mmCIF file with all atom_site columns, C-alpha atoms in Angstrom:
data_model
loop_
_atom_site.group_PDB
_atom_site.id
_atom_site.type_symbol
_atom_site.label_atom_id
_atom_site.label_alt_id
_atom_site.label_comp_id
_atom_site.label_asym_id
_atom_site.label_entity_id
_atom_site.label_seq_id
_atom_site.pdbx_PDB_ins_code
_atom_site.Cartn_x
_atom_site.Cartn_y
_atom_site.Cartn_z
_atom_site.occupancy
_atom_site.B_iso_or_equiv
_atom_site.pdbx_formal_charge
_atom_site.auth_seq_id
_atom_site.auth_comp_id
_atom_site.auth_asym_id
_atom_site.auth_atom_id
_atom_site.pdbx_PDB_model_num
ATOM 1   C CA . MET A 1 1   ? 81.739  6.558   36.026 1.00 0.00 ? 1   MET A CA 1
ATOM 2   C CA . LEU A 1 2   ? 80.565  9.868   37.435 1.00 0.00 ? 2   LEU A CA 1
ATOM 3   C CA . ILE A 1 3   ? 77.505  9.844   35.183 1.00 0.00 ? 3   ILE A CA 1
ATOM 4   C CA . SER A 1 4   ? 76.325  6.267   35.496 1.00 0.00 ? 4   SER A CA 1
ATOM 5   C CA . LEU A 1 5   ? 77.609  5.051   38.870 1.00 0.00 ? 5   LEU A CA 1
ATOM 6   C CA . GLN A 1 6   ? 77.544  8.300   40.844 1.00 0.00 ? 6   GLN A CA 1
ATOM 7   C CA . ARG A 1 7   ? 74.171  9.609   39.611 1.00 0.00 ? 7   ARG A CA 1
ATOM 8   C CA . GLU A 1 8   ? 75.543  12.359  37.349 1.00 0.00 ? 8   GLU A CA 1
ATOM 9   C CA . ALA A 1 9   ? 77.705  13.840  40.073 1.00 0.00 ? 9   ALA A CA 1
ATOM 10  C CA . SER A 1 10  ? 80.118  16.610  39.253 1.00 0.00 ? 10  SER A CA 1
ATOM 11  C CA . LEU A 1 11  ? 83.764  16.293  40.199 1.00 0.00 ? 11  LEU A CA 1
ATOM 12  C CA . LYS A 1 12  ? 83.213  18.505  43.248 1.00 0.00 ? 12  LYS A CA 1
ATOM 13  C CA . ASP A 1 13  ? 80.161  16.487  44.329 1.00 0.00 ? 13  ASP A CA 1
ATOM 14  C CA . PHE A 1 14  ? 82.037  13.222  43.887 1.00 0.00 ? 14  PHE A CA 1
ATOM 15  C CA . LEU A 1 15  ? 85.015  14.348  45.961 1.00 0.00 ? 15  LEU A CA 1
ATOM 16  C CA . SER A 1 16  ? 82.924  15.900  48.733 1.00 0.00 ? 16  SER A CA 1
ATOM 17  C CA . GLN A 1 17  ? 80.359  13.097  48.906 1.00 0.00 ? 17  GLN A CA 1
ATOM 18  C CA . SER A 1 18  ? 79.946  11.539  52.326 1.00 0.00 ? 18  SER A CA 1
ATOM 19  C CA . PHE A 1 19  ? 80.261  7.821   52.895 1.00 0.00 ? 19  PHE A CA 1
ATOM 20  C CA . GLU A 1 20  ? 76.611  7.488   53.931 1.00 0.00 ? 20  GLU A CA 1
ATOM 21  C CA . ASN A 1 21  ? 75.313  9.226   50.790 1.00 0.00 ? 21  ASN A CA 1
ATOM 22  C CA . SER A 1 22  ? 77.512  7.416   48.291 1.00 0.00 ? 22  SER A CA 1
ATOM 23  C CA . SER A 1 23  ? 76.504  4.609   45.993 1.00 0.00 ? 23  SER A CA 1
ATOM 24  C CA . ASN A 1 24  ? 78.363  1.909   44.078 1.00 0.00 ? 24  ASN A CA 1
ATOM 25  C CA . ILE A 1 25  ? 81.434  2.272   46.264 1.00 0.00 ? 25  ILE A CA 1
ATOM 26  C CA . PHE A 1 26  ? 83.046  -1.002  45.221 1.00 0.00 ? 26  PHE A CA 1
ATOM 27  C CA . LEU A 1 27  ? 82.480  -0.489  41.471 1.00 0.00 ? 27  LEU A CA 1
ATOM 28  C CA . THR A 1 28  ? 83.801  3.058   41.682 1.00 0.00 ? 28  THR A CA 1
ATOM 29  C CA . TRP A 1 29  ? 86.866  1.776   43.524 1.00 0.00 ? 29  TRP A CA 1
ATOM 30  C CA . GLY A 1 30  ? 87.428  -0.887  40.860 1.00 0.00 ? 30  GLY A CA 1
ATOM 31  C CA . ILE A 1 31  ? 87.119  1.528   37.934 1.00 0.00 ? 31  ILE A CA 1
ATOM 32  C CA . THR A 1 32  ? 89.323  4.135   39.594 1.00 0.00 ? 32  THR A CA 1
ATOM 33  C CA . SER A 1 33  ? 91.933  1.468   40.350 1.00 0.00 ? 33  SER A CA 1
ATOM 34  C CA . ILE A 1 34  ? 91.993  0.236   36.739 1.00 0.00 ? 34  ILE A CA 1
ATOM 35  C CA . VAL A 1 35  ? 92.359  3.784   35.400 1.00 0.00 ? 35  VAL A CA 1
ATOM 36  C CA . PHE A 1 36  ? 95.061  4.590   37.955 1.00 0.00 ? 36  PHE A CA 1
ATOM 37  C CA . VAL A 1 37  ? 97.064  1.429   37.202 1.00 0.00 ? 37  VAL A CA 1
ATOM 38  C CA . THR A 1 38  ? 96.794  1.997   33.446 1.00 0.00 ? 38  THR A CA 1
ATOM 39  C CA . LEU A 1 39  ? 97.910  5.624   33.631 1.00 0.00 ? 39  LEU A CA 1
ATOM 40  C CA . LEU A 1 40  ? 100.742 4.815   36.044 1.00 0.00 ? 40  LEU A CA 1
ATOM 41  C CA . SER A 1 41  ? 101.903 2.028   33.729 1.00 0.00 ? 41  SER A CA 1
ATOM 42  C CA . VAL A 1 42  ? 101.823 4.312   30.698 1.00 0.00 ? 42  VAL A CA 1
ATOM 43  C CA . LEU A 1 43  ? 103.822 6.933   32.571 1.00 0.00 ? 43  LEU A CA 1
ATOM 44  C CA . ILE A 1 44  ? 106.564 4.760   34.048 1.00 0.00 ? 44  ILE A CA 1
ATOM 45  C CA . SER A 1 45  ? 106.887 2.274   31.184 1.00 0.00 ? 45  SER A CA 1
ATOM 46  C CA . GLN A 1 46  ? 108.870 4.918   29.307 1.00 0.00 ? 46  GLN A CA 1
ATOM 47  C CA . TYR A 1 47  ? 111.568 4.723   31.967 1.00 0.00 ? 47  TYR A CA 1
ATOM 48  C CA . ILE A 1 48  ? 111.844 0.946   32.357 1.00 0.00 ? 48  ILE A CA 1
ATOM 49  C CA . PRO A 1 49  ? 115.428 0.129   31.326 1.00 0.00 ? 49  PRO A CA 1
ATOM 50  C CA . PHE A 1 50  ? 114.751 -3.437  30.164 1.00 0.00 ? 50  PHE A CA 1
ATOM 51  C CA . ILE A 1 51  ? 112.454 -6.405  30.574 1.00 0.00 ? 51  ILE A CA 1
ATOM 52  C CA . PRO A 1 52  ? 114.041 -9.256  32.558 1.00 0.00 ? 52  PRO A CA 1
ATOM 53  C CA . ASN A 1 53  ? 115.149 -12.185 30.390 1.00 0.00 ? 53  ASN A CA 1
ATOM 54  C CA . TYR A 1 54  ? 113.062 -14.737 32.258 1.00 0.00 ? 54  TYR A CA 1
ATOM 55  C CA . ILE A 1 55  ? 109.948 -12.729 31.377 1.00 0.00 ? 55  ILE A CA 1
ATOM 56  C CA . GLN A 1 56  ? 111.045 -11.725 27.888 1.00 0.00 ? 56  GLN A CA 1
ATOM 57  C CA . ASP A 1 57  ? 111.686 -15.381 26.965 1.00 0.00 ? 57  ASP A CA 1
ATOM 58  C CA . ARG A 1 58  ? 108.090 -16.320 27.789 1.00 0.00 ? 58  ARG A CA 1
ATOM 59  C CA . SER A 1 59  ? 105.336 -15.939 25.262 1.00 0.00 ? 59  SER A CA 1
ATOM 60  C CA . PHE A 1 60  ? 101.605 -16.200 25.760 1.00 0.00 ? 60  PHE A CA 1
ATOM 61  C CA . PHE A 1 61  ? 99.853  -17.594 22.682 1.00 0.00 ? 61  PHE A CA 1
ATOM 62  C CA . GLY A 1 62  ? 102.696 -16.235 20.558 1.00 0.00 ? 62  GLY A CA 1
ATOM 63  C CA . PHE A 1 63  ? 102.678 -12.769 22.159 1.00 0.00 ? 63  PHE A CA 1
ATOM 64  C CA . GLU A 1 64  ? 105.549 -11.318 24.147 1.00 0.00 ? 64  GLU A CA 1
ATOM 65  C CA . LEU A 1 65  ? 105.339 -8.521  26.682 1.00 0.00 ? 65  LEU A CA 1
ATOM 66  C CA . ASN A 1 66  ? 106.699 -5.133  25.712 1.00 0.00 ? 66  ASN A CA 1
ATOM 67  C CA . LYS A 1 67  ? 107.693 -2.510  28.302 1.00 0.00 ? 67  LYS A CA 1
ATOM 68  C CA . PHE A 1 68  ? 104.123 -1.311  28.764 1.00 0.00 ? 68  PHE A CA 1
ATOM 69  C CA . GLY A 1 69  ? 102.755 -4.843  29.118 1.00 0.00 ? 69  GLY A CA 1
ATOM 70  C CA . PHE A 1 70  ? 105.461 -5.757  31.602 1.00 0.00 ? 70  PHE A CA 1
ATOM 71  C CA . THR A 1 71  ? 104.836 -2.593  33.623 1.00 0.00 ? 71  THR A CA 1
ATOM 72  C CA . PHE A 1 72  ? 101.055 -2.956  33.479 1.00 0.00 ? 72  PHE A CA 1
ATOM 73  C CA . LEU A 1 73  ? 101.194 -6.579  34.601 1.00 0.00 ? 73  LEU A CA 1
ATOM 74  C CA . SER A 1 74  ? 103.663 -5.775  37.406 1.00 0.00 ? 74  SER A CA 1
ATOM 75  C CA . VAL A 1 75  ? 101.744 -2.768  38.711 1.00 0.00 ? 75  VAL A CA 1
ATOM 76  C CA . SER A 1 76  ? 98.408  -4.622  38.442 1.00 0.00 ? 76  SER A CA 1
ATOM 77  C CA . VAL A 1 77  ? 99.681  -7.575  40.448 1.00 0.00 ? 77  VAL A CA 1
ATOM 78  C CA . PHE A 1 78  ? 101.276 -5.175  42.928 1.00 0.00 ? 78  PHE A CA 1
ATOM 79  C CA . TYR A 1 79  ? 98.057  -3.258  43.611 1.00 0.00 ? 79  TYR A CA 1
ATOM 80  C CA . LEU A 1 80  ? 95.917  -6.399  43.611 1.00 0.00 ? 80  LEU A CA 1
ATOM 81  C CA . LEU A 1 81  ? 98.160  -8.068  46.200 1.00 0.00 ? 81  LEU A CA 1
ATOM 82  C CA . LYS A 1 82  ? 98.364  -4.866  48.186 1.00 0.00 ? 82  LYS A CA 1
ATOM 83  C CA . SER A 1 83  ? 94.560  -4.590  48.261 1.00 0.00 ? 83  SER A CA 1
ATOM 84  C CA . VAL A 1 84  ? 94.148  -8.196  49.362 1.00 0.00 ? 84  VAL A CA 1
ATOM 85  C CA . LEU A 1 85  ? 96.782  -7.803  52.071 1.00 0.00 ? 85  LEU A CA 1
ATOM 86  C CA . THR A 1 86  ? 95.182  -4.563  53.259 1.00 0.00 ? 86  THR A CA 1
ATOM 87  C CA . TYR A 1 87  ? 91.841  -6.363  53.470 1.00 0.00 ? 87  TYR A CA 1
ATOM 88  C CA . PHE A 1 88  ? 93.432  -9.104  55.580 1.00 0.00 ? 88  PHE A CA 1
ATOM 89  C CA . TYR A 1 89  ? 95.175  -6.464  57.679 1.00 0.00 ? 89  TYR A CA 1
ATOM 90  C CA . PHE A 1 90  ? 91.877  -4.781  58.561 1.00 0.00 ? 90  PHE A CA 1
ATOM 91  C CA . TYR A 1 91  ? 90.370  -8.119  59.536 1.00 0.00 ? 91  TYR A CA 1
ATOM 92  C CA . ALA A 1 92  ? 93.465  -9.200  61.462 1.00 0.00 ? 92  ALA A CA 1
ATOM 93  C CA . VAL A 1 93  ? 93.447  -6.090  63.649 1.00 0.00 ? 93  VAL A CA 1
ATOM 94  C CA . ARG A 1 94  ? 89.682  -6.474  64.165 1.00 0.00 ? 94  ARG A CA 1
ATOM 95  C CA . ASN A 1 95  ? 88.921  -3.264  62.329 1.00 0.00 ? 95  ASN A CA 1
ATOM 96  C CA . GLN A 1 96  ? 86.819  -4.761  59.526 1.00 0.00 ? 96  GLN A CA 1
ATOM 97  C CA . LYS A 1 97  ? 84.076  -2.163  59.903 1.00 0.00 ? 97  LYS A CA 1
ATOM 98  C CA . LYS A 1 98  ? 86.444  0.496   58.601 1.00 0.00 ? 98  LYS A CA 1
ATOM 99  C CA . TRP A 1 99  ? 87.535  -1.467  55.516 1.00 0.00 ? 99  TRP A CA 1
ATOM 100 C CA . GLN A 1 100 ? 84.736  -0.086  53.357 1.00 0.00 ? 100 GLN A CA 1
ATOM 101 C CA . LYS A 1 101 ? 85.414  3.464   54.530 1.00 0.00 ? 101 LYS A CA 1
ATOM 102 C CA . PHE A 1 102 ? 89.102  2.931   53.825 1.00 0.00 ? 102 PHE A CA 1
ATOM 103 C CA . TYR A 1 103 ? 88.634  2.065   50.164 1.00 0.00 ? 103 TYR A CA 1
ATOM 104 C CA . PHE A 1 104 ? 85.954  4.758   49.856 1.00 0.00 ? 104 PHE A CA 1
ATOM 105 C CA . ILE A 1 105 ? 88.507  7.365   50.957 1.00 0.00 ? 105 ILE A CA 1
ATOM 106 C CA . ALA A 1 106 ? 91.309  5.731   48.943 1.00 0.00 ? 106 ALA A CA 1
ATOM 107 C CA . THR A 1 107 ? 89.114  5.940   45.823 1.00 0.00 ? 107 THR A CA 1
ATOM 108 C CA . ARG A 1 108 ? 88.887  9.715   46.128 1.00 0.00 ? 108 ARG A CA 1
ATOM 109 C CA . PHE A 1 109 ? 92.622  10.011  46.686 1.00 0.00 ? 109 PHE A CA 1
ATOM 110 C CA . TYR A 1 110 ? 93.566  7.788   43.737 1.00 0.00 ? 110 TYR A CA 1
ATOM 111 C CA . PHE A 1 111 ? 90.999  9.549   41.537 1.00 0.00 ? 111 PHE A CA 1
ATOM 112 C CA . LEU A 1 112 ? 92.846  12.834  42.043 1.00 0.00 ? 112 LEU A CA 1
ATOM 113 C CA . ILE A 1 113 ? 96.224  11.171  41.495 1.00 0.00 ? 113 ILE A CA 1
ATOM 114 C CA . ALA A 1 114 ? 94.886  9.632   38.266 1.00 0.00 ? 114 ALA A CA 1
ATOM 115 C CA . ILE A 1 115 ? 94.085  13.132  37.020 1.00 0.00 ? 115 ILE A CA 1
ATOM 116 C CA . LEU A 1 116 ? 97.674  14.176  37.775 1.00 0.00 ? 116 LEU A CA 1
ATOM 117 C CA . LEU A 1 117 ? 98.969  11.053  36.007 1.00 0.00 ? 117 LEU A CA 1
ATOM 118 C CA . PHE A 1 118 ? 96.847  11.926  32.992 1.00 0.00 ? 118 PHE A CA 1
ATOM 119 C CA . VAL A 1 119 ? 98.519  15.338  32.857 1.00 0.00 ? 119 VAL A CA 1
ATOM 120 C CA . GLY A 1 120 ? 101.932 13.667  33.245 1.00 0.00 ? 120 GLY A CA 1
ATOM 121 C CA . CYS A 1 121 ? 101.206 11.270  30.363 1.00 0.00 ? 121 CYS A CA 1
ATOM 122 C CA . ILE A 1 122 ? 100.229 14.162  28.111 1.00 0.00 ? 122 ILE A CA 1
ATOM 123 C CA . GLN A 1 123 ? 103.422 15.986  29.081 1.00 0.00 ? 123 GLN A CA 1
ATOM 124 C CA . ILE A 1 124 ? 105.633 12.992  28.293 1.00 0.00 ? 124 ILE A CA 1
ATOM 125 C CA . TYR A 1 125 ? 104.112 12.234  24.897 1.00 0.00 ? 125 TYR A CA 1
ATOM 126 C CA . TYR A 1 126 ? 103.269 15.697  23.585 1.00 0.00 ? 126 TYR A CA 1
ATOM 127 C CA . PHE A 1 127 ? 105.771 17.979  25.302 1.00 0.00 ? 127 PHE A CA 1
ATOM 128 C CA . PRO A 1 128 ? 108.933 15.887  25.574 1.00 0.00 ? 128 PRO A CA 1
ATOM 129 C CA . GLN A 1 129 ? 111.828 17.136  27.643 1.00 0.00 ? 129 GLN A CA 1
ATOM 130 C CA . ASN A 1 130 ? 115.096 15.693  28.864 1.00 0.00 ? 130 ASN A CA 1
ATOM 131 C CA . ARG A 1 131 ? 114.255 12.155  30.027 1.00 0.00 ? 131 ARG A CA 1
ATOM 132 C CA . LEU A 1 132 ? 116.589 12.197  33.021 1.00 0.00 ? 132 LEU A CA 1
ATOM 133 C CA . GLU A 1 133 ? 115.272 15.500  34.339 1.00 0.00 ? 133 GLU A CA 1
ATOM 134 C CA . THR A 1 134 ? 111.686 14.400  33.821 1.00 0.00 ? 134 THR A CA 1
ATOM 135 C CA . PHE A 1 135 ? 112.345 11.091  35.583 1.00 0.00 ? 135 PHE A CA 1
ATOM 136 C CA . GLN A 1 136 ? 113.950 12.864  38.536 1.00 0.00 ? 136 GLN A CA 1
ATOM 137 C CA . THR A 1 137 ? 111.073 15.343  38.760 1.00 0.00 ? 137 THR A CA 1
ATOM 138 C CA . TYR A 1 138 ? 108.428 12.611  38.614 1.00 0.00 ? 138 TYR A CA 1
ATOM 139 C CA . SER A 1 139 ? 110.322 10.480  41.132 1.00 0.00 ? 139 SER A CA 1
ATOM 140 C CA . PHE A 1 140 ? 110.433 13.424  43.532 1.00 0.00 ? 140 PHE A CA 1
ATOM 141 C CA . LEU A 1 141 ? 106.708 14.066  43.006 1.00 0.00 ? 141 LEU A CA 1
ATOM 142 C CA . PHE A 1 142 ? 105.881 10.388  43.599 1.00 0.00 ? 142 PHE A CA 1
ATOM 143 C CA . VAL A 1 143 ? 107.807 10.465  46.870 1.00 0.00 ? 143 VAL A CA 1
ATOM 144 C CA . LEU A 1 144 ? 105.926 13.597  47.962 1.00 0.00 ? 144 LEU A CA 1
ATOM 145 C CA . ILE A 1 145 ? 102.588 12.038  47.030 1.00 0.00 ? 145 ILE A CA 1
ATOM 146 C CA . PHE A 1 146 ? 103.529 8.848   48.867 1.00 0.00 ? 146 PHE A CA 1
ATOM 147 C CA . ILE A 1 147 ? 104.388 10.770  52.033 1.00 0.00 ? 147 ILE A CA 1
ATOM 148 C CA . PHE A 1 148 ? 101.248 12.869  51.739 1.00 0.00 ? 148 PHE A CA 1
ATOM 149 C CA . LYS A 1 149 ? 99.122  9.725   51.264 1.00 0.00 ? 149 LYS A CA 1
ATOM 150 C CA . ASN A 1 150 ? 100.408 8.191   54.477 1.00 0.00 ? 150 ASN A CA 1
ATOM 151 C CA . PHE A 1 151 ? 99.753  11.382  56.445 1.00 0.00 ? 151 PHE A CA 1
ATOM 152 C CA . PHE A 1 152 ? 96.347  11.651  54.775 1.00 0.00 ? 152 PHE A CA 1
ATOM 153 C CA . TYR A 1 153 ? 95.447  8.137   55.944 1.00 0.00 ? 153 TYR A CA 1
ATOM 154 C CA . LEU A 1 154 ? 96.847  8.756   59.433 1.00 0.00 ? 154 LEU A CA 1
ATOM 155 C CA . PHE A 1 155 ? 95.094  12.043  60.096 1.00 0.00 ? 155 PHE A CA 1
ATOM 156 C CA . HIS A 1 156 ? 91.861  11.681  58.135 1.00 0.00 ? 156 HIS A CA 1
ATOM 157 C CA . ASN A 1 157 ? 88.693  12.766  59.952 1.00 0.00 ? 157 ASN A CA 1
ATOM 158 C CA . SER A 1 158 ? 87.126  9.324   59.558 1.00 0.00 ? 158 SER A CA 1
ATOM 159 C CA . LYS A 1 159 ? 89.963  7.670   61.514 1.00 0.00 ? 159 LYS A CA 1
ATOM 160 C CA . ILE A 1 160 ? 90.238  4.886   58.932 1.00 0.00 ? 160 ILE A CA 1
ATOM 161 C CA . LEU A 1 161 ? 93.351  3.327   60.457 1.00 0.00 ? 161 LEU A CA 1
ATOM 162 C CA . PRO A 1 162 ? 93.214  1.535   63.828 1.00 0.00 ? 162 PRO A CA 1
ATOM 163 C CA . LYS A 1 163 ? 93.524  3.593   67.005 1.00 0.00 ? 163 LYS A CA 1
ATOM 164 C CA . ASN A 1 164 ? 96.682  1.949   68.339 1.00 0.00 ? 164 ASN A CA 1
ATOM 165 C CA . TRP A 1 165 ? 99.907  3.542   67.111 1.00 0.00 ? 165 TRP A CA 1
ATOM 166 C CA . TYR A 1 166 ? 101.662 0.199   66.572 1.00 0.00 ? 166 TYR A CA 1
ATOM 167 C CA . TYR A 1 167 ? 98.941  -0.935  64.154 1.00 0.00 ? 167 TYR A CA 1
ATOM 168 C CA . LYS A 1 168 ? 99.380  2.309   62.228 1.00 0.00 ? 168 LYS A CA 1
ATOM 169 C CA . PHE A 1 169 ? 103.132 1.775   62.173 1.00 0.00 ? 169 PHE A CA 1
ATOM 170 C CA . LEU A 1 170 ? 102.610 -1.827  61.032 1.00 0.00 ? 170 LEU A CA 1
ATOM 171 C CA . TYR A 1 171 ? 100.328 -0.661  58.214 1.00 0.00 ? 171 TYR A CA 1
ATOM 172 C CA . ILE A 1 172 ? 102.715 2.006   56.959 1.00 0.00 ? 172 ILE A CA 1
ATOM 173 C CA . CYS A 1 173 ? 105.803 -0.218  57.048 1.00 0.00 ? 173 CYS A CA 1
ATOM 174 C CA . THR A 1 174 ? 104.423 -3.534  55.838 1.00 0.00 ? 174 THR A CA 1
ATOM 175 C CA . LEU A 1 175 ? 101.716 -2.403  53.432 1.00 0.00 ? 175 LEU A CA 1
ATOM 176 C CA . GLN A 1 176 ? 103.040 0.901   52.161 1.00 0.00 ? 176 GLN A CA 1
ATOM 177 C CA . ILE A 1 177 ? 106.827 1.195   52.250 1.00 0.00 ? 177 ILE A CA 1
ATOM 178 C CA . ILE A 1 178 ? 108.100 -2.373  51.776 1.00 0.00 ? 178 ILE A CA 1
ATOM 179 C CA . PRO A 1 179 ? 105.812 -3.311  48.841 1.00 0.00 ? 179 PRO A CA 1
ATOM 180 C CA . LEU A 1 180 ? 106.711 -0.093  47.043 1.00 0.00 ? 180 LEU A CA 1
ATOM 181 C CA . LEU A 1 181 ? 110.425 -0.793  47.453 1.00 0.00 ? 181 LEU A CA 1
ATOM 182 C CA . VAL A 1 182 ? 109.910 -4.331  46.113 1.00 0.00 ? 182 VAL A CA 1
ATOM 183 C CA . LEU A 1 183 ? 108.029 -2.988  43.059 1.00 0.00 ? 183 LEU A CA 1
ATOM 184 C CA . TRP A 1 184 ? 110.764 -0.385  42.458 1.00 0.00 ? 184 TRP A CA 1
ATOM 185 C CA . LYS A 1 185 ? 113.477 -3.050  42.609 1.00 0.00 ? 185 LYS A CA 1
ATOM 186 C CA . PHE A 1 186 ? 111.514 -5.374  40.323 1.00 0.00 ? 186 PHE A CA 1
ATOM 187 C CA . LEU A 1 187 ? 110.883 -2.690  37.684 1.00 0.00 ? 187 LEU A CA 1
ATOM 188 C CA . PHE A 1 188 ? 114.182 -0.800  37.746 1.00 0.00 ? 188 PHE A CA 1
ATOM 189 C CA . ASP A 1 189 ? 116.834 -3.362  38.718 1.00 0.00 ? 189 ASP A CA 1
#
C-alpha cells in the first residue's frame, strides 16, 4: 500500500502526510480497514468462548464458521455499519466537508493500531503465556486505546468533529461507546 498507493512513501512520510498532499485516500482507508479487521479478528478469536448455536447450526455451501470466521464476520459487519452510520452522522449534522478528513485521520490512527495488533498476534502465537492474564492485559490496552482515540478525535488540530459540544457527545456515545458494548456482548456473551 505504501509503495503503490502512496508513491513509495516511508512510514514516517505516510503518517506525517498532510491531507492536501495525500493521494488515494479512500483506497488506503479500505486497505487499512481490512488489515485492521483481520488482525483484530485473529487476536480476539482466541478468546471467544463459543459460537452461538443459531450461527453454528447454519452452513454456507457446506461450510460452517469456526471461531475466527465468526469473529471476522462479526467485526467486519460491526466496522462496516459503524462507517456507514458515521457517514450519515456527518451528513446529518451538516458537516459533510469534514467526512473525508475524518477517515483520512482515522486511517493513520488505525494503521498504527494495526501494527500493534500485528505484534500482539505474534505474541499470542509464538510466545504464549497464561491466557487469562493475556486477555486481561489486552482488554486493558484496548480500553486505553479506545479512550485515547476519542480524545484524539476530539482534540485533533483539524477539528474533524463538529464544533458544538452536544454533537461531539452524540458522536462519542452513539457511534463509539454503544456499538462497542454491543459487539462485546455479541462476541463474549
